[in-house]
Short mmCIF file of C-alpha atoms in Angstrom, two decimals:
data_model
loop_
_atom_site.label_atom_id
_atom_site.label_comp_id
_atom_site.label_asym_id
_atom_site.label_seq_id
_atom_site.Cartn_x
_atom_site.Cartn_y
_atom_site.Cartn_z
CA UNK A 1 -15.99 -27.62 85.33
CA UNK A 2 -15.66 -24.67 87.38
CA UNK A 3 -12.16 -24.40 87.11
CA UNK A 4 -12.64 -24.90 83.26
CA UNK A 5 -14.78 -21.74 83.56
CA UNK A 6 -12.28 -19.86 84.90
CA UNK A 7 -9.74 -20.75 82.28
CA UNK A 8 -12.48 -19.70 79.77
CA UNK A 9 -13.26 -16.43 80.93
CA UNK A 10 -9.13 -15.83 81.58
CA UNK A 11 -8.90 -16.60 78.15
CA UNK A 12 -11.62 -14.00 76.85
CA UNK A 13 -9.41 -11.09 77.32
CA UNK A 14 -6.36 -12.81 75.70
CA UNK A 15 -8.00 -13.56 72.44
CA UNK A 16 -9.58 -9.72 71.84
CA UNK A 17 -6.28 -8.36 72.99
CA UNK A 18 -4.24 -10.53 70.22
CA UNK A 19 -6.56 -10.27 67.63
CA UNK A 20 -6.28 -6.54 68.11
CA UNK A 21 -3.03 -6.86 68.01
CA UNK A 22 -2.75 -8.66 65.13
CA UNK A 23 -5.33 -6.47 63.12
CA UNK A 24 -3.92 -3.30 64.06
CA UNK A 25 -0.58 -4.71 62.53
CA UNK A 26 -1.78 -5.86 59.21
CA UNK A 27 -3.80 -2.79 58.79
CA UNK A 28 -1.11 -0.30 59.45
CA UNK A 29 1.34 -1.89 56.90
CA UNK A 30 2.53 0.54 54.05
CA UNK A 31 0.83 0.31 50.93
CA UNK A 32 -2.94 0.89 49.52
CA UNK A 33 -4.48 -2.91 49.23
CA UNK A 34 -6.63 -1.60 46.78
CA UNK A 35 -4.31 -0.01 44.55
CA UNK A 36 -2.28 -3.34 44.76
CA UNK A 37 -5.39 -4.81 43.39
CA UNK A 38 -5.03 -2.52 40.11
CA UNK A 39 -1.25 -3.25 39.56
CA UNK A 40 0.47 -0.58 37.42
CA UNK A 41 -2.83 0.63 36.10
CA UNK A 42 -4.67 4.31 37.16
CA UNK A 43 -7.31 3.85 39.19
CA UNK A 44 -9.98 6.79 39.58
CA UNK A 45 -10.48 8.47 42.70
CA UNK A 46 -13.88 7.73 42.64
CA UNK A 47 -13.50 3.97 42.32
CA UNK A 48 -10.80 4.37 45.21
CA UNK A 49 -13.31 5.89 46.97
CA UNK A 50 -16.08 3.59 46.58
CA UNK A 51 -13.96 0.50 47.19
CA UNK A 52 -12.29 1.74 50.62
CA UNK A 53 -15.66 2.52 51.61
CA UNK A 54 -17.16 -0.71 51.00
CA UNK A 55 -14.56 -2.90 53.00
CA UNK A 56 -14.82 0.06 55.32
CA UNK A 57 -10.97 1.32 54.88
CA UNK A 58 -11.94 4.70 55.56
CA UNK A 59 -13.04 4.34 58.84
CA UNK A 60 -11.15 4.24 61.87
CA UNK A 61 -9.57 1.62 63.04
CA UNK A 62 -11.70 0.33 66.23
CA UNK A 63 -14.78 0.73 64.14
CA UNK A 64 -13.27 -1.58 61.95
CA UNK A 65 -11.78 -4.03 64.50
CA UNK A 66 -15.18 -3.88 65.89
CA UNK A 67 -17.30 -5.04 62.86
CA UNK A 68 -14.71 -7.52 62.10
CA UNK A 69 -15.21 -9.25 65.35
CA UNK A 70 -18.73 -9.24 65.21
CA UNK A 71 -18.37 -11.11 62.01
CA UNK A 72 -16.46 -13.63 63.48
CA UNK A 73 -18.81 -14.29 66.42
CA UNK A 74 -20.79 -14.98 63.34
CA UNK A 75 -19.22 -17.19 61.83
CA UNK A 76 -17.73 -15.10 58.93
CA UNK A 77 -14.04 -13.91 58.63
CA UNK A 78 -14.84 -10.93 56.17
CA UNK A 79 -13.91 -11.44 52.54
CA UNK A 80 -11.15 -10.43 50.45
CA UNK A 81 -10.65 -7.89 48.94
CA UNK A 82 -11.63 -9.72 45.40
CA UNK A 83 -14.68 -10.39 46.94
CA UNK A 84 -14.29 -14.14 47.65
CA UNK A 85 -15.33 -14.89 51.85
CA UNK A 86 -12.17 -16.12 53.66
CA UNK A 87 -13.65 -18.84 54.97
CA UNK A 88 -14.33 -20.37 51.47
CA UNK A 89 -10.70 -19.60 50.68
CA UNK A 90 -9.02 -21.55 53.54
CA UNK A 91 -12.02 -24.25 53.52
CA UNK A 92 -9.62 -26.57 52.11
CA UNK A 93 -6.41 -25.35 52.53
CA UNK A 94 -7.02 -25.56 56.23
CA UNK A 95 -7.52 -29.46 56.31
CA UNK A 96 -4.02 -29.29 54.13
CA UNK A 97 -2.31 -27.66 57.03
CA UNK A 98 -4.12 -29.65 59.90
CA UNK A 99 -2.99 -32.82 58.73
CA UNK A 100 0.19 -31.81 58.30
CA UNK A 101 0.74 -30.82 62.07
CA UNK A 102 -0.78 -33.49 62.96
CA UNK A 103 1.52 -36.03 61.71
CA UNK A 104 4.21 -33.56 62.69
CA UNK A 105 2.92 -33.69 66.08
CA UNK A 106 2.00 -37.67 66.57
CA UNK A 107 5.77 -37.41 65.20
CA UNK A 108 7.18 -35.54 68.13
CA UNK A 109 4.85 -37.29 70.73
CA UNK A 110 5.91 -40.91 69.82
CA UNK A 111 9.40 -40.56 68.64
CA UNK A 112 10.07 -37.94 70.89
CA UNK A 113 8.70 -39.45 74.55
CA UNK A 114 10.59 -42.91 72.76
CA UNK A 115 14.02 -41.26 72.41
CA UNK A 116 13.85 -39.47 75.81
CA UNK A 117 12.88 -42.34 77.57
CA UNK A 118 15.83 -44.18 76.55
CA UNK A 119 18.04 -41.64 77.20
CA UNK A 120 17.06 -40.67 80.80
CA UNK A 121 16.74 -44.69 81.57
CA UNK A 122 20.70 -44.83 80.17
CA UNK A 123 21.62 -41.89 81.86
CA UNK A 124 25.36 -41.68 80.74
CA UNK A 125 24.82 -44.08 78.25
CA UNK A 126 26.09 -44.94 74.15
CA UNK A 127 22.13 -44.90 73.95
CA UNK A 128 21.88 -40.92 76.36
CA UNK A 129 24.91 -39.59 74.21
CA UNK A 130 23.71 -40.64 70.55
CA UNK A 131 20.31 -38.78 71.69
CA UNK A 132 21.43 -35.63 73.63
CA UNK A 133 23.82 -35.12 69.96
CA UNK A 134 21.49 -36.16 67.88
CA UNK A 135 18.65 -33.42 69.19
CA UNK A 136 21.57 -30.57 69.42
CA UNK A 137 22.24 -31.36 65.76
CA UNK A 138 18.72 -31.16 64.75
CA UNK A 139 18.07 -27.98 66.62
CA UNK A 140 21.31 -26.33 65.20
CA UNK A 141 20.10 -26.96 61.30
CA UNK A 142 17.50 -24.49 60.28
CA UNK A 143 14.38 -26.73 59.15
CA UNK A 144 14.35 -25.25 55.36
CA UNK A 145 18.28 -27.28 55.17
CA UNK A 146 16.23 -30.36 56.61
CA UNK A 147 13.25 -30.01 54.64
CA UNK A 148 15.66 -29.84 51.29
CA UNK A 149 18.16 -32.65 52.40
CA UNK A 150 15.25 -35.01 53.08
CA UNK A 151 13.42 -34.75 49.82
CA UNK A 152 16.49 -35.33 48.06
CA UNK A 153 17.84 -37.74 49.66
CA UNK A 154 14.84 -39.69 50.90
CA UNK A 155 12.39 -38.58 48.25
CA UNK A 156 14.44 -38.48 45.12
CA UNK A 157 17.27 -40.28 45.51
CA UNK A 158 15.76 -43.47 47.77
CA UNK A 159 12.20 -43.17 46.51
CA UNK A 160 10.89 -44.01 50.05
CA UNK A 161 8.39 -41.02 50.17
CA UNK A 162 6.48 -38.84 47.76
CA UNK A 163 8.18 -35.49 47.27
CA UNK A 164 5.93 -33.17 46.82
CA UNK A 165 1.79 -32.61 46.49
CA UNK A 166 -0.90 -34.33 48.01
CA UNK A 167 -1.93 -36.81 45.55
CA UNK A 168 -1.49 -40.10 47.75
CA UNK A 169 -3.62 -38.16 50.98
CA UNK A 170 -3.10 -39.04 54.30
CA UNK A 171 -0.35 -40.45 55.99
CA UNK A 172 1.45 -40.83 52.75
CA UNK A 173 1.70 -37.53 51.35
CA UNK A 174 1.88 -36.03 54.91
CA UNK A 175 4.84 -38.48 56.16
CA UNK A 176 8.18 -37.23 55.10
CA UNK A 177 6.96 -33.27 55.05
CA UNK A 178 5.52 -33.96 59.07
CA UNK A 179 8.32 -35.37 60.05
CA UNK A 180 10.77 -32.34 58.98
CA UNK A 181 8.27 -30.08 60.77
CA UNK A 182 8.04 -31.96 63.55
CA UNK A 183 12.03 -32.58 63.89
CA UNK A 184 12.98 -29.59 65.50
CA UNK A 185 9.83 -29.77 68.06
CA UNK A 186 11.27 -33.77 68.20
CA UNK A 187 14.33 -32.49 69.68
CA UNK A 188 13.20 -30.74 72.42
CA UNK A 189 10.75 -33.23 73.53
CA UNK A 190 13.43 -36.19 74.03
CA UNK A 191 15.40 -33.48 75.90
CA UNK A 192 12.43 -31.78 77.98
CA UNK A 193 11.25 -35.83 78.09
CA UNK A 194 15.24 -37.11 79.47
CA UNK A 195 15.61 -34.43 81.74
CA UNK A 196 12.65 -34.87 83.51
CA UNK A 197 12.81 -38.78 83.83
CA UNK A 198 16.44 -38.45 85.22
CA UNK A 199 15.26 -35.91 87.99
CA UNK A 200 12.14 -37.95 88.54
CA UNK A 201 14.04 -40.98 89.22
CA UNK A 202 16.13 -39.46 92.01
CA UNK A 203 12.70 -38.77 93.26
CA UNK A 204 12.01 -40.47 96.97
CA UNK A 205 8.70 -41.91 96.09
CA UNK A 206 10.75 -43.97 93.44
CA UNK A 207 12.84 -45.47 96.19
CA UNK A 208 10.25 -46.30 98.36
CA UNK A 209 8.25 -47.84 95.35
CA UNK A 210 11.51 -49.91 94.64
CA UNK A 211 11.93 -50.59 98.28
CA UNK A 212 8.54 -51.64 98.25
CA UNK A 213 9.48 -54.90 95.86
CA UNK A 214 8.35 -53.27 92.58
CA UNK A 215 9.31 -54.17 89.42
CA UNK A 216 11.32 -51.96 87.30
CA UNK A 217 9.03 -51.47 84.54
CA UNK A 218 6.04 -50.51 86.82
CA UNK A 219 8.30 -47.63 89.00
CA UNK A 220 9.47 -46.13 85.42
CA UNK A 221 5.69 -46.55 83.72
CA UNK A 222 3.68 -46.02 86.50
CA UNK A 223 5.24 -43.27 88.61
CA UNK A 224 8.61 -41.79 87.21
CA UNK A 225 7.01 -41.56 83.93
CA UNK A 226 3.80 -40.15 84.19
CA UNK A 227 5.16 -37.80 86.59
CA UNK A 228 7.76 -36.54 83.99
CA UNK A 229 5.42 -35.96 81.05
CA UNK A 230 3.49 -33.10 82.60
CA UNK A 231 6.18 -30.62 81.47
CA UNK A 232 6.11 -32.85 78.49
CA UNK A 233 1.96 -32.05 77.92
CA UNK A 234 2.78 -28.71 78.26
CA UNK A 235 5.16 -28.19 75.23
CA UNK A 236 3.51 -30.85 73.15
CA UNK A 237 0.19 -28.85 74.04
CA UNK A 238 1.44 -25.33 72.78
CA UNK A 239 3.38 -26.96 70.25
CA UNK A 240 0.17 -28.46 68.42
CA UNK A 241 -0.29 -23.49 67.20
CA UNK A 242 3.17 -23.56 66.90
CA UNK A 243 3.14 -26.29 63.62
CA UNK A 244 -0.01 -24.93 62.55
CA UNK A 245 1.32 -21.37 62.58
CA UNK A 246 5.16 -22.75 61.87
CA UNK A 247 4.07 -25.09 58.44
CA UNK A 248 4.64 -21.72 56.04
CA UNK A 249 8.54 -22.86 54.99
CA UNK A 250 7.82 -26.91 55.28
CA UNK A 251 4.28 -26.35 52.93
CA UNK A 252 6.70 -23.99 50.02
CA UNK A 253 9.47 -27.12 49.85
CA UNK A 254 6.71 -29.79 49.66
CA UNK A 255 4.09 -27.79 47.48
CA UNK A 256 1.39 -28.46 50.29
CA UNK A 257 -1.31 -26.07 49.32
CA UNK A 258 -1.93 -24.92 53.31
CA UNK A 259 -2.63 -22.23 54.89
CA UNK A 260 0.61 -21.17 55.39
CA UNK A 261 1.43 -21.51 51.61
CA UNK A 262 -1.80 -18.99 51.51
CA UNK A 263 -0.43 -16.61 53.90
CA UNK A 264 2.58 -15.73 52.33
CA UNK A 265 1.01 -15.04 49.42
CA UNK A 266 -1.70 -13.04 50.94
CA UNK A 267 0.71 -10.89 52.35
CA UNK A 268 2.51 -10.16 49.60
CA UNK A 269 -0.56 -9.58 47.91
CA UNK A 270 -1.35 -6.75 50.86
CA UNK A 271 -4.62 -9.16 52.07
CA UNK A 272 -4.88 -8.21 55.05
CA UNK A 273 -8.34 -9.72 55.82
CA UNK A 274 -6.70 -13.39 54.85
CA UNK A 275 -3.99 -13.03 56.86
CA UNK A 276 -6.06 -11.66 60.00
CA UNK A 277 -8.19 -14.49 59.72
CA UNK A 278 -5.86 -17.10 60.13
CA UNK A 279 -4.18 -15.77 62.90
CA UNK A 280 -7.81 -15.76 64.45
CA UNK A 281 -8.13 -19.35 63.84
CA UNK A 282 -4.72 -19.98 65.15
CA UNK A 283 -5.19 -18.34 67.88
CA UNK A 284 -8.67 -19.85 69.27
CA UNK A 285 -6.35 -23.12 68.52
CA UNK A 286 -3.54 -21.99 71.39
CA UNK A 287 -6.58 -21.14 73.60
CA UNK A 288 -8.18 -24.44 73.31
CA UNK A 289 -4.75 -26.14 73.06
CA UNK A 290 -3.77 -24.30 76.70
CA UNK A 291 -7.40 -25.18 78.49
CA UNK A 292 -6.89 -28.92 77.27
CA UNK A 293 -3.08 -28.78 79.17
CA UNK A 294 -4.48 -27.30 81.92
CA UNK A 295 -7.00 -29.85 82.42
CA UNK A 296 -4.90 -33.04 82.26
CA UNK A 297 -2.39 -31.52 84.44
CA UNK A 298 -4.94 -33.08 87.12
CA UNK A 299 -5.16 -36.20 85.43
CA UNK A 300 -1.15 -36.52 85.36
CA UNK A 301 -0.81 -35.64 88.81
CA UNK A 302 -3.87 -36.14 91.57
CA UNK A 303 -2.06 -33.49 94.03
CA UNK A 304 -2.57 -30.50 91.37
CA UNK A 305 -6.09 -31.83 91.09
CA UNK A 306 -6.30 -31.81 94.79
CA UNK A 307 -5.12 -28.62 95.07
CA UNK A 308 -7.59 -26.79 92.51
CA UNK A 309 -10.49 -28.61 94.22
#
């Protein structure tokens, strides 16, 4: 708990300097949002004046950082500037997007861990050499070419999964659209997932387990394994932001209405108080998503829990 504490409080200066970041960003990009609002029409200067002052555009730019984050410690994420709160807008958008990296991400975990398994136990291997290719491929091929390729040809042209919408829910809607997120994340697991299993296995401790009369499957499982998945947790950890943040390209080829989808147009839209919201949400999600790593480092390995007690 204590070191949990620490992690929490190292955390609190991370969050207020990103958000910062990010709002100082969105606010300084070219462009009036409220004369975007009025399209090719004149707009008075006394309606300009009105509406910058009530979203509290004419201020400077730490007094508005400043009320926007004591929103947020109160639960609101400002409103557009249409007048609609954010929060209602992503309310159900955001469930769009979460189960969507989910499945991406139970897709990386499972197939992922599988693949490099099997590699770094045939180290040399048909089984090592089909994997290793298979993962550079994959990482080579930017995901929009994937995305495409697989709703033709497993979508459209094989009918095996829905291509596009989420009329059939969760997994089935989710399926086909995860898995192309989740591909290139895929990849790197089975490698990050091989490479650690083969230097693992080198490891003394695993000779003197299998000098020791044990079987195969419980050096491997027990102690080669779980001592090779903490660089694993780490990635899949971090990764979880990454497909949240990552799901804008996979959500436009699949017509997922996420928050990605809602980004993009927000920012072409010049809604800045959309697009600073989500990246708030996203990144209290890396926080947590780093604190949870941290934490089961210990329960991976008993000498790293040792050593922070």
């Amino acid at each position: 708990m204590r070191y949990a504490a620490q992690r929490l409080a190292q955390a609190i200066p991370v969050f207020f300097a990103t958000t910062f970041l990010i709002y100082a960003m969105v606010f300084a990009l070219p462009g009036d949002p409220i004369l975007a609002l009025a399209g090719d029409k004149p707009v008075p200067e006394q309606v300009l004046a009105v509406m910058r002052a009530r979203y509290h555009l004419d201020e400077p730019l730490l007094v508005q950082y400043g009320r926007y984050m004591l929103g947020v410690f109160q639960g609101n994420l400002g409103e557009t500037f249409t007048g609609q709160p954010v929060s209602e807008l992503l309310q159900d958008r955001w469930s769009v997007t979460a189960q969507l990296a989910l499945t991406a991400w139970i897709f990386e975990l499972a197939v992922g861990i599988g693949l490099g398994v099997l590699a770094g136990l045939r180290r040399g291997g048909a089984a090592d050499t089909a994997v290793l290719a298979g993962t550079t491929f994959v990482i080579a091929v930017p995901v929009f070419v994937v995305g495409y390729t697989a709703q033709i040809v497993l979508g459209l042209n094989l009918g095996l999964f829905p291509t596009a919408g989420t009329d059939e829910g969760w997994p089935g809607s989710y399926l086909l659209p995860g898995m192309v997120l989740g591909s290139f994340g895929l990849a790197y697991v089975a490698r990050l997932t091989r490479t650690s299993l083969v230097e693992n296995l080198r490891a003394d401790y695993v000779r003197t387990a299998t000098a020791k009369g044990l079987s195969r499957r419980r050096v491997v499982g027990l102690h080669a394994l779980r001592n090779s998945l903490i660089p694993v947790v780490t990635y899949l950890g971090v990764d979880f932001g990454n497909l949240m943040a990552g799901a804008v390209v996979t959500e436009g080829i699949f017509n997922l209405p996420g928050i990605g989808q809602q980004v993009f147009q927000s920012i072409q839209l010049q809604e800045g108080p959309v697009v600073v919201g989500v990246v708030t949400l996203l990144v209290m999600i890396f926080i947590l998503a780093n604190l949870a790593v941290d934490l089961l480092y210990g329960v991976l390995d008993p000498r790293i829990r040792r050593a922070r007690a």
